[in-house]
């Protein structure tokens, strides 16, 4: 009797789960989904776009990637307006400004277009879901921890950021500054925050300037893929190579040669391909009316498995990965 | 003759505007929808506003490269004052005043010290952008009341015409009247064509130029206010690089970079032409790089075509002259 109840409830449970899974996997076919990166044709966003396009293809949708070639919010607004005119089912974007995009994104949502942000969020009322590459906390603390390890826990260091307005960069820097107040980091001193504007040459020159202005500099964190690669390129030819510890957020393909020649010991990043992939699945889940973006909604994102929407429509991809000599050859993006 | 040539170029531009509209409609069914045309025209409202004063400045053979930085500065001032608790109308007046002062500073350096406007405004391009960062830092002020942001991206009630473009049309009509129907306007051509002769003719060249630079600062600041509300965001880096778009449009509009020639109608038609082409090509997913190439080619074409036509005309006149001699 007892056994039968257990068996029965197990059966019901399985059936329930199966039907739940079935419901969750009914993505609409032929969805028109557009990827709108911060800047088009830079390696990082090409990878996120490709991840997104792969997901849209898996789902039998019509995907495309469009975007501005400068980092201005206003150029992104005109793309959003164009996507509205084209009647896309969903827009998947990395925002260049937390607020400037909101009015046009609201117009998009008013016309039934679903909006998912990834990489850099907009104000909550401007989108349904935000795919966070990792908790800001995890990234900022991870970067400080990694640099502290590389610098032996003491010395002067600088931060080479992207633009002064970049939402994610500023959040990380703020957390880093708080983190430095901990006793473990009492011998580390942040001497300068420089801005390379996510521009290769500007970042290169800023790195040059940092090394000249601070002769005792022991470390640099550049939490931007453009910045860290440009900084590494300068450092690799400078006499400070091996003395100044450079780390940051970079892609394995950009950083491979600098890891191999000893310019950089270790750096971190999430997998941007997975980030775009997850964001596109979230968009498709919204456009298929599987989820609305409220806390507790769940959806299945192909090869990445099941995700749950958290507070304020946030979905976290996962913890960042540290790349070094030992593992870098396992990655290609 | 000169007047007729000019009119020819303007008519060409207007025909091209309609051709671009027609091609846009063929390329995408979404193009001629009211909402798309609204976005598209709102997109170039700041360029259009500044193009009006830039036309006048280039006609007197000067240039103002600091317009986008003045826009950024006035946007930063507007944002900072609003954040500090000023009522918005007052903050707008202050932003406009700052723009006029920026223009006055340019104008004084150019007219009182006799410095070339190109050099002065390259300097103030950096200076005003720097000041914008001093005023607002890396902050973005965004929580403007809905009434003002609606002015920025709303339309005239019952029409698809964006409010900033409506404002532009009013100012464009005023500019046309001033430039083509007043003594002041006609004096600009004289100054641009030959400042020395103009001075001997009793025109107060320096004072006219000074007033144009103040006007340019004021218009840039007005564009800054429009930009701030249109994007609901006051930032120090608003509209970086916009000056090149403005100058490109004015030159495509047939205003001579050497001064003395050109009209507001041409410049306005060119602003619309570039805006419509960009809008239509974006709608069919043409990439940004290609758009930049197209704009560049248009600009070169605008210099090349009238030049070639001129050569062709002289050639034909020579042939005709020869023919006349044979008949004799």
XYZ file of C-alpha atoms in Angstrom:
661
model
C 0.000 0.000 0.000
C 2.700 2.372 1.076
C 4.888 1.187 -1.773
C 2.115 1.811 -4.258
C 1.601 5.354 -3.026
C 5.270 6.080 -3.397
C 5.269 4.553 -6.854
C 2.160 6.461 -7.839
C 3.419 9.772 -6.545
C 6.743 9.129 -8.269
C 4.878 8.462 -11.496
C 2.756 11.583 -11.154
C 5.836 13.588 -10.382
C 7.659 12.251 -13.442
C 4.633 12.883 -15.597
C 4.322 16.365 -14.171
C 7.961 17.139 -14.783
C 7.799 15.695 -18.272
C 4.776 17.763 -19.199
C 6.387 20.838 -17.628
C 9.496 20.192 -19.706
C 7.317 19.711 -22.748
C 5.554 23.031 -22.200
C 8.856 24.763 -21.660
C 10.364 23.513 -24.852
C 7.611 24.741 -27.113
C 9.455 27.630 -28.712
C 7.644 29.286 -31.598
C 9.142 28.719 -35.036
C 10.101 31.539 -37.387
C 10.710 34.173 -34.719
C 12.472 37.293 -35.972
C 15.155 38.119 -33.398
C 17.809 40.835 -33.761
C 21.092 41.016 -31.873
C 22.113 44.633 -31.181
C 25.605 44.804 -29.629
C 27.191 47.942 -28.165
C 29.572 48.108 -31.088
C 29.542 45.881 -34.143
C 32.687 44.254 -35.563
C 34.702 44.014 -32.371
C 35.733 40.455 -31.469
C 33.871 40.282 -28.162
C 30.515 41.264 -29.622
C 31.062 39.215 -32.764
C 31.276 36.217 -30.415
C 28.142 37.165 -28.460
C 26.304 37.774 -31.741
C 27.390 34.420 -33.122
C 26.259 32.706 -29.920
C 22.882 34.397 -30.259
C 22.556 33.573 -33.954
C 23.411 29.914 -33.217
C 20.589 29.772 -30.677
C 18.110 31.440 -33.043
C 19.070 28.941 -35.760
C 18.518 26.015 -33.358
C 15.060 27.400 -32.677
C 14.206 27.717 -36.363
C 14.023 31.521 -36.164
C 15.317 34.310 -38.398
C 18.258 35.966 -36.706
C 20.477 38.883 -37.578
C 23.075 41.084 -35.956
C 23.086 44.847 -36.545
C 24.643 47.703 -34.644
C 26.601 50.936 -34.543
C 30.324 51.229 -35.200
C 30.720 53.791 -32.418
C 29.844 53.462 -28.745
C 27.289 56.255 -28.679
C 23.857 55.772 -27.191
C 22.216 57.850 -29.908
C 23.324 55.556 -32.728
C 21.877 52.610 -30.828
C 18.566 54.451 -30.511
C 18.271 54.752 -34.277
C 18.886 51.009 -34.620
C 16.147 50.279 -32.088
C 13.765 52.488 -34.048
C 14.685 50.658 -37.231
C 14.062 47.264 -35.588
C 10.636 48.517 -34.483
C 9.856 49.542 -38.048
C 10.981 46.093 -39.230
C 8.589 44.469 -36.750
C 11.075 42.125 -35.130
C 9.685 39.728 -32.520
C 12.514 40.429 -30.086
C 15.536 42.673 -29.615
C 18.581 41.354 -27.752
C 20.879 44.236 -26.880
C 23.914 45.322 -24.902
C 23.153 48.891 -23.849
C 25.490 51.830 -24.374
C 23.553 53.923 -21.866
C 21.308 52.838 -19.024
C 18.707 55.561 -19.600
C 18.973 57.048 -23.061
C 17.648 53.870 -24.679
C 14.659 53.454 -22.384
C 12.121 55.660 -24.242
C 12.644 53.844 -27.546
C 12.744 50.417 -25.865
C 9.438 51.253 -24.170
C 7.987 52.062 -27.581
C 9.267 48.694 -28.821
C 7.625 46.840 -25.919
C 4.396 48.783 -26.408
C 4.275 47.286 -29.921
C 4.702 43.741 -28.561
C 8.429 43.454 -29.244
C 10.260 41.583 -26.461
C 13.425 43.161 -25.114
C 16.335 41.280 -23.539
C 19.522 43.026 -22.460
C 22.850 41.309 -21.942
C 26.354 42.471 -20.949
C 25.157 46.004 -20.011
C 21.681 46.557 -18.695
C 19.222 49.426 -19.112
C 16.885 50.744 -16.431
C 14.463 47.965 -15.413
C 11.438 49.518 -17.147
C 13.257 49.360 -20.512
C 13.449 45.546 -20.845
C 11.866 42.284 -19.759
C 14.973 40.206 -18.964
C 18.626 41.077 -18.313
C 21.186 38.318 -18.871
C 24.010 39.046 -16.448
C 27.344 37.542 -17.531
C 28.212 37.051 -13.886
C 27.311 38.840 -10.718
C 29.082 42.234 -10.721
C 30.214 41.285 -7.276
C 31.862 38.062 -8.431
C 33.702 39.793 -11.262
C 34.987 42.770 -9.296
C 36.101 40.720 -6.312
C 37.548 38.025 -8.568
C 39.633 40.617 -10.413
C 41.029 42.147 -7.220
C 41.747 38.712 -5.802
C 43.538 37.646 -8.981
C 45.623 40.845 -9.136
C 46.496 40.610 -5.461
C 47.738 37.053 -6.065
C 49.805 38.207 -9.073
C 51.272 41.240 -7.227
C 52.027 39.348 -4.045
C 49.457 41.380 -2.156
C 51.171 44.764 -2.210
C 52.056 47.744 -4.370
C 50.504 50.449 -6.511
C 48.088 49.557 -9.251
C 45.839 51.255 -11.777
C 42.570 50.476 -13.534
C 42.267 50.908 -17.295
C 38.525 51.085 -17.955
C 36.423 51.529 -21.095
C 34.334 54.732 -21.344
C 33.580 56.872 -18.275
C 29.870 56.152 -18.826
C 29.978 52.367 -19.177
C 27.414 51.028 -16.700
C 29.108 47.699 -16.016
C 32.630 49.130 -15.753
C 31.582 51.723 -13.215
C 29.725 49.162 -11.108
C 32.807 46.925 -11.032
C 35.136 49.781 -10.173
C 32.874 50.841 -7.315
C 32.854 47.302 -5.873
C 36.625 47.018 -6.375
C 37.127 50.227 -4.383
C 34.971 48.858 -1.547
C 36.775 45.533 -1.677
C 40.146 47.259 -1.269
C 39.078 48.491 2.177
C 39.379 44.923 3.455
C 42.465 44.212 5.636
C 43.656 41.545 3.177
C 44.309 44.296 0.606
C 45.680 46.992 2.947
C 49.042 47.055 1.117
C 47.456 47.526 -2.320
C 46.945 51.072 -3.499
C 44.749 52.158 -6.415
C 46.583 55.174 -7.873
C 44.627 55.947 -11.031
C 41.556 55.086 -13.067
C 42.288 55.659 -16.749
C 39.804 55.473 -19.617
C 40.692 53.884 -22.959
C 37.158 54.426 -24.356
C 37.105 50.832 -25.644
C 39.348 52.110 -28.410
C 42.496 50.162 -29.217
C 44.813 53.113 -29.787
C 43.499 55.193 -26.904
C 43.880 52.226 -24.522
C 47.401 51.593 -25.852
C 48.368 55.238 -25.207
C 46.722 55.252 -21.773
C 48.742 52.164 -20.776
C 51.901 53.886 -21.986
C 50.960 56.950 -19.914
C 50.278 54.882 -16.785
C 53.686 53.229 -16.914
C 55.380 56.589 -17.379
C 53.405 58.460 -14.744
C 53.729 55.789 -12.032
C 57.237 54.319 -11.998
C 56.361 52.152 -8.991
C 53.306 50.672 -10.647
C 53.046 46.951 -9.907
C 49.772 46.094 -11.526
C 47.007 47.083 -13.951
C 43.456 45.766 -14.123
C 41.730 46.353 -17.428
C 38.211 44.939 -17.156
C 37.495 45.397 -20.875
C 38.496 43.105 -23.722
C 39.654 45.981 -25.944
C 41.629 47.627 -23.133
C 43.418 44.567 -21.809
C 44.590 43.451 -25.251
C 45.900 46.910 -26.171
C 47.584 47.235 -22.772
C 49.197 43.805 -23.173
C 50.452 44.769 -26.629
C 52.191 47.830 -25.191
C 53.500 45.951 -22.160
C 54.918 43.105 -24.254
C 57.420 45.464 -25.891
C 58.108 47.563 -22.790
C 60.998 47.007 -20.345
C 58.314 46.711 -17.634
C 57.237 43.365 -19.059
C 57.288 40.800 -16.259
C 57.440 43.546 -13.603
C 54.007 45.082 -14.069
C 51.271 42.498 -13.592
C 48.498 43.026 -16.110
C 45.170 41.304 -15.769
C 41.595 42.001 -16.670
C 38.749 40.651 -18.731
C 39.936 39.398 -22.108
C 39.173 36.747 -24.694
C 41.518 33.754 -25.031
C 42.125 34.386 -28.740
C 43.205 37.997 -28.125
C 45.351 37.124 -25.132
C 46.851 33.779 -26.193
C 50.169 35.162 -27.452
C 50.599 37.386 -24.370
C 49.990 34.436 -22.040
C 52.496 32.348 -23.999
C 55.238 35.021 -24.010
C 54.774 35.755 -20.316
C 53.409 39.327 -20.638
C 50.230 38.250 -18.870
C 49.984 35.430 -16.316
C 46.247 35.098 -15.942
C 43.025 36.870 -16.860
C 39.311 36.195 -16.590
C 36.144 36.194 -18.594
C 32.831 34.516 -18.974
C 32.147 32.783 -22.231
C 30.633 35.526 -24.441
C 29.361 32.975 -26.949
C 27.285 31.386 -24.180
C 26.158 34.835 -23.071
C 24.675 35.675 -26.483
C 23.277 32.148 -26.766
C 21.471 32.420 -23.424
C 20.200 35.927 -24.210
C 18.716 34.767 -27.529
C 17.023 31.807 -25.815
C 15.572 34.176 -23.216
C 14.248 36.384 -26.018
C 12.706 33.395 -27.771
C 11.156 32.222 -24.481
C 9.577 35.663 -24.063
C 8.378 35.827 -27.657
C 6.922 32.307 -27.352
C 5.015 33.413 -24.225
C 6.773 30.781 -22.114
C 7.992 33.403 -19.677
C 7.078 36.988 -18.915
C 10.266 37.962 -17.105
C 8.855 37.799 -13.584
C 10.827 36.273 -10.738
C 10.679 32.477 -10.662
C 9.941 31.979 -14.391
C 12.045 29.164 -15.845
C 13.124 28.304 -19.376
C 15.469 25.819 -21.008
C 18.336 27.297 -23.019
C 19.439 24.443 -25.311
C 22.885 23.141 -24.474
C 23.171 25.378 -21.385
C 20.229 23.778 -19.612
C 17.597 25.295 -17.366
C 17.633 28.841 -16.042
C 15.444 30.661 -13.543
C 14.592 34.357 -13.746
C 15.693 36.141 -10.583
C 14.801 39.437 -8.992
C 14.163 42.368 -11.389
C 14.145 40.038 -14.387
C 17.784 39.110 -13.981
C 19.265 35.822 -15.201
C 22.873 35.016 -14.281
C 24.968 33.077 -16.796
C 27.430 31.707 -14.229
C 30.784 32.418 -12.553
C 33.670 33.782 -14.681
C 36.529 31.542 -15.793
C 40.220 32.237 -15.125
C 42.432 31.626 -18.141
C 46.167 30.906 -17.840
C 48.919 28.937 -19.546
C 47.427 25.672 -18.323
C 43.955 25.982 -19.852
C 43.998 28.658 -22.527
C 44.381 26.275 -25.442
C 41.082 24.625 -24.579
C 39.205 27.768 -25.655
C 38.619 29.274 -29.047
C 36.714 32.574 -29.012
C 24.201 82.924 -64.249
C 25.638 82.125 -60.847
C 22.202 82.337 -59.299
C 20.798 79.953 -61.905
C 23.591 77.414 -61.320
C 22.870 77.508 -57.630
C 19.193 77.024 -58.158
C 20.064 74.117 -60.422
C 21.958 72.373 -57.655
C 19.140 72.921 -55.169
C 16.565 71.553 -57.574
C 18.844 68.550 -58.146
C 19.011 67.972 -54.390
C 15.269 68.227 -53.971
C 14.762 65.763 -56.824
C 17.297 63.463 -55.118
C 15.368 63.741 -51.833
C 12.231 62.501 -53.571
C 14.217 59.815 -55.399
C 15.596 58.670 -52.040
C 12.086 58.579 -50.539
C 10.855 56.592 -53.544
C 13.782 54.146 -53.401
C 13.276 53.753 -49.668
C 9.649 52.826 -50.253
C 10.690 50.256 -52.874
C 13.390 48.786 -50.608
C 11.159 48.213 -47.603
C 7.406 48.318 -47.011
C 8.133 49.661 -43.531
C 9.856 52.764 -44.921
C 6.891 54.998 -45.686
C 5.069 54.250 -42.435
C 4.411 57.294 -40.288
C 6.329 55.903 -37.332
C 9.443 55.188 -39.392
C 9.416 58.631 -41.024
C 8.998 60.146 -37.570
C 12.059 58.327 -36.202
C 14.004 59.061 -39.308
C 13.429 62.801 -39.294
C 13.802 63.103 -35.521
C 17.184 61.415 -35.952
C 18.686 64.354 -37.774
C 16.899 67.194 -35.975
C 20.053 68.372 -34.170
C 22.152 68.297 -37.347
C 19.386 70.240 -39.100
C 19.229 72.927 -36.406
C 22.970 73.543 -36.357
C 23.148 73.389 -40.164
C 21.108 76.628 -40.297
C 23.702 78.715 -38.453
C 26.584 76.788 -40.039
C 25.274 77.784 -43.488
C 25.505 81.467 -42.549
C 28.998 81.047 -41.076
C 30.348 79.227 -44.107
C 28.791 81.835 -46.413
C 30.965 84.482 -44.713
C 33.950 82.157 -45.347
C 34.401 81.131 -41.727
C 33.796 77.803 -39.978
C 32.719 76.634 -36.529
C 34.047 73.221 -35.540
C 33.072 73.593 -31.883
C 29.314 73.134 -32.427
C 29.073 69.511 -31.200
C 31.156 70.324 -28.128
C 28.954 73.356 -27.418
C 25.962 71.005 -27.745
C 27.582 68.653 -25.210
C 28.417 71.521 -22.865
C 24.895 72.936 -22.897
C 23.476 69.434 -22.381
C 25.796 68.974 -19.391
C 24.807 72.373 -17.961
C 21.122 71.579 -18.390
C 21.582 68.212 -16.674
C 23.722 69.537 -13.838
C 21.371 72.429 -13.046
C 18.326 70.165 -13.159
C 20.089 67.728 -10.818
C 20.873 70.665 -8.537
C 17.168 71.382 -8.254
C 16.710 74.242 -10.728
C 13.314 74.453 -12.423
C 13.708 73.151 -15.965
C 12.708 76.329 -17.886
C 15.402 78.212 -15.980
C 17.954 75.459 -16.605
C 17.114 75.639 -20.330
C 17.671 79.396 -20.361
C 21.011 78.887 -18.593
C 22.036 76.180 -21.080
C 21.189 78.509 -23.997
C 23.109 81.346 -22.345
C 26.164 79.128 -21.917
C 25.959 78.225 -25.619
C 25.723 81.896 -26.600
C 28.722 82.677 -24.365
C 30.706 79.851 -25.956
C 29.878 81.334 -29.353
C 30.788 84.827 -28.138
C 34.173 83.567 -26.944
C 34.844 81.993 -30.365
C 33.688 85.174 -32.072
C 35.837 87.493 -29.954
C 38.983 85.456 -30.579
C 38.243 85.430 -34.294
C 37.134 89.049 -34.816
C 39.060 90.966 -32.144
C 42.351 89.041 -32.278
C 42.025 88.214 -35.973
C 42.681 84.510 -35.442
C 41.526 82.034 -38.093
C 38.192 80.446 -37.163
C 39.469 76.985 -38.133
C 42.231 77.133 -35.516
C 40.120 78.828 -32.835
C 37.237 76.383 -33.097
C 39.508 73.311 -33.216
C 40.763 74.598 -29.873
C 37.339 75.279 -28.421
C 36.117 71.918 -29.776
C 38.409 70.363 -27.170
C 37.884 73.108 -24.577
C 34.075 72.997 -24.513
C 34.004 69.180 -24.450
C 36.450 69.288 -21.556
C 34.263 71.820 -19.737
C 31.273 69.554 -20.285
C 33.118 66.823 -18.374
C 34.054 69.350 -15.687
C 30.386 70.278 -15.288
C 28.847 66.817 -15.301
C 31.729 64.345 -14.979
C 30.856 60.848 -16.103
C 27.302 61.113 -14.800
C 24.202 60.744 -16.934
C 21.218 62.771 -15.766
C 18.098 61.054 -16.995
C 15.139 61.581 -14.696
C 13.645 64.548 -16.545
C 9.885 65.000 -16.196
C 7.852 63.277 -18.887
C 6.533 66.602 -20.188
C 10.005 67.620 -21.408
C 11.100 64.242 -22.724
C 7.793 64.134 -24.624
C 8.776 67.430 -26.247
C 11.983 65.681 -27.328
C 10.615 62.542 -28.933
C 6.960 63.372 -29.288
C 5.127 64.514 -32.408
C 2.878 67.468 -33.098
C -0.601 66.377 -31.982
C -2.346 64.453 -34.740
C 0.635 64.385 -37.110
C 3.748 62.220 -37.493
C 5.947 65.358 -37.444
C 8.469 65.238 -34.585
C 8.349 68.364 -32.405
C 12.101 69.097 -32.854
C 11.631 69.056 -36.656
C 8.653 71.403 -36.366
C 10.848 73.766 -34.369
C 13.503 73.399 -37.041
C 11.071 74.343 -39.839
C 10.050 77.514 -38.045
C 13.695 78.513 -37.601
C 14.526 77.478 -41.176
C 11.843 79.796 -42.563
C 13.171 82.656 -40.436
C 16.709 81.949 -41.650
C 15.619 81.878 -45.296
C 13.852 85.220 -44.916
C 16.788 86.816 -43.082
C 19.403 85.499 -45.508
C 17.602 86.130 -48.789
C 15.316 89.064 -48.057
C 17.152 91.410 -45.719
C 20.105 93.723 -46.161
C 21.872 91.889 -43.347
C 21.488 88.588 -45.186
C 22.703 89.954 -48.493
C 25.669 91.522 -46.749
C 26.816 88.029 -45.725
C 27.412 87.112 -49.378
C 29.405 90.289 -49.899
C 31.529 89.586 -46.829
C 32.108 85.985 -47.865
C 33.007 86.862 -51.433
C 35.390 89.676 -50.548
C 35.732 90.875 -46.956
C 38.048 93.757 -47.898
C 35.665 95.135 -50.492
C 32.789 94.617 -48.053
C 34.613 96.650 -45.421
C 35.271 99.483 -47.900
C 31.619 99.350 -48.845
C 30.861 100.278 -45.237
C 29.798 96.876 -43.915
C 30.720 96.202 -40.296
C 32.359 92.894 -41.162
C 33.707 92.036 -37.719
C 30.468 92.824 -35.950
C 28.478 90.704 -38.419
C 30.864 87.783 -37.955
C 30.745 88.131 -34.180
C 26.964 87.986 -34.215
C 27.052 84.865 -36.419
C 29.322 83.026 -33.959
C 27.041 83.969 -31.065
C 24.123 82.673 -33.142
C 26.051 79.468 -33.851
C 26.670 78.929 -30.124
C 23.022 79.605 -29.396
C 21.799 77.170 -32.069
C 24.220 74.503 -30.853
C 22.905 74.971 -27.329
C 19.332 74.749 -28.603
C 20.304 71.516 -30.373
C 21.817 70.431 -27.044
C 18.500 70.970 -25.268
C 16.659 69.069 -28.011
C 19.229 66.249 -27.884
C 18.987 65.983 -24.101
C 15.225 65.619 -24.118
C 15.132 63.453 -27.227
C 17.407 60.876 -25.618
C 16.179 61.655 -22.089
C 19.807 61.802 -21.076
C 22.170 64.691 -20.335
C 25.752 63.540 -20.747
C 29.059 65.251 -21.311
C 29.785 63.053 -24.326
C 26.505 63.783 -26.119
C 26.836 64.106 -29.911
C 30.590 63.637 -30.185
C 31.614 64.118 -33.829
C 28.336 65.715 -34.905
C 30.145 68.766 -36.359
C 31.387 66.740 -39.317
C 27.867 65.632 -40.171
C 26.696 69.240 -40.094
C 29.535 70.540 -42.264
C 29.126 67.627 -44.694
C 25.453 68.460 -45.095
C 26.048 72.187 -45.586
C 28.708 71.570 -48.232
C 26.589 68.955 -49.990
C 23.884 71.622 -49.976
C 26.005 73.682 -52.344
C 27.398 76.200 -49.863
C 30.937 76.997 -50.948
C 33.631 76.329 -48.357
C 35.350 79.468 -49.724
C 32.350 81.581 -48.821
C 30.065 83.917 -50.748
C 27.889 81.205 -52.257
C 25.052 78.964 -51.155
C 21.585 78.954 -49.700
C 19.643 77.667 -46.744
C 17.298 75.716 -49.011
C 20.241 73.737 -50.402
C 21.627 72.967 -46.973
C 18.227 71.881 -45.656
C 17.637 69.653 -48.696
C 21.049 68.077 -48.141
C 20.352 67.391 -44.458
C 17.153 65.602 -45.474
C 18.875 63.738 -48.309
C 21.632 62.332 -46.095
C 19.131 61.536 -43.329
C 16.714 59.750 -45.635
C 19.438 57.737 -47.366
C 20.880 56.698 -44.006
C 17.440 55.815 -42.661
C 16.445 53.779 -45.720
C 19.720 51.868 -45.893
C 19.645 51.107 -42.155
C 16.132 49.734 -42.539
C 17.367 47.139 -45.061
C 20.279 46.242 -42.759
C 23.083 47.914 -44.677
C 26.011 48.124 -42.285
C 27.262 51.291 -40.694
C 30.571 51.148 -42.591
C 28.754 51.156 -45.922
C 26.624 54.097 -44.736
C 29.756 56.069 -43.956
C 31.162 55.231 -47.388
C 27.914 56.345 -49.055
C 27.935 59.666 -47.192
C 31.568 60.206 -48.181
C 30.870 59.470 -51.831
C 27.863 61.807 -51.802
C 30.038 64.585 -50.475
C 32.769 64.072 -53.045
C 30.082 63.841 -55.703
C 28.630 67.146 -54.571
C 31.949 68.843 -55.228
C 32.744 66.880 -58.361
C 29.442 67.051 -60.253
C 29.011 70.863 -60.291
C 32.684 71.176 -61.201
C 32.367 68.749 -64.105
C 29.197 70.511 -65.234
C 31.081 73.794 -65.145
C 33.875 72.363 -67.300
C 31.335 70.900 -69.701
C 29.607 74.282 -70.010
C 32.846 76.160 -70.753
C 33.735 73.470 -73.301
C 30.365 73.826 -75.014
C 30.577 77.607 -75.001
C 34.032 77.457 -76.578
C 32.764 75.073 -79.270
C 29.840 77.396 -79.914
C 32.141 80.398 -80.066
C 34.297 78.586 -82.624
C 31.187 77.640 -84.614
C 30.088 81.282 -84.667
C 33.415 82.290 -86.104
C 33.060 79.720 -88.920
C 29.675 81.144 -89.845
C 31.167 84.598 -89.949
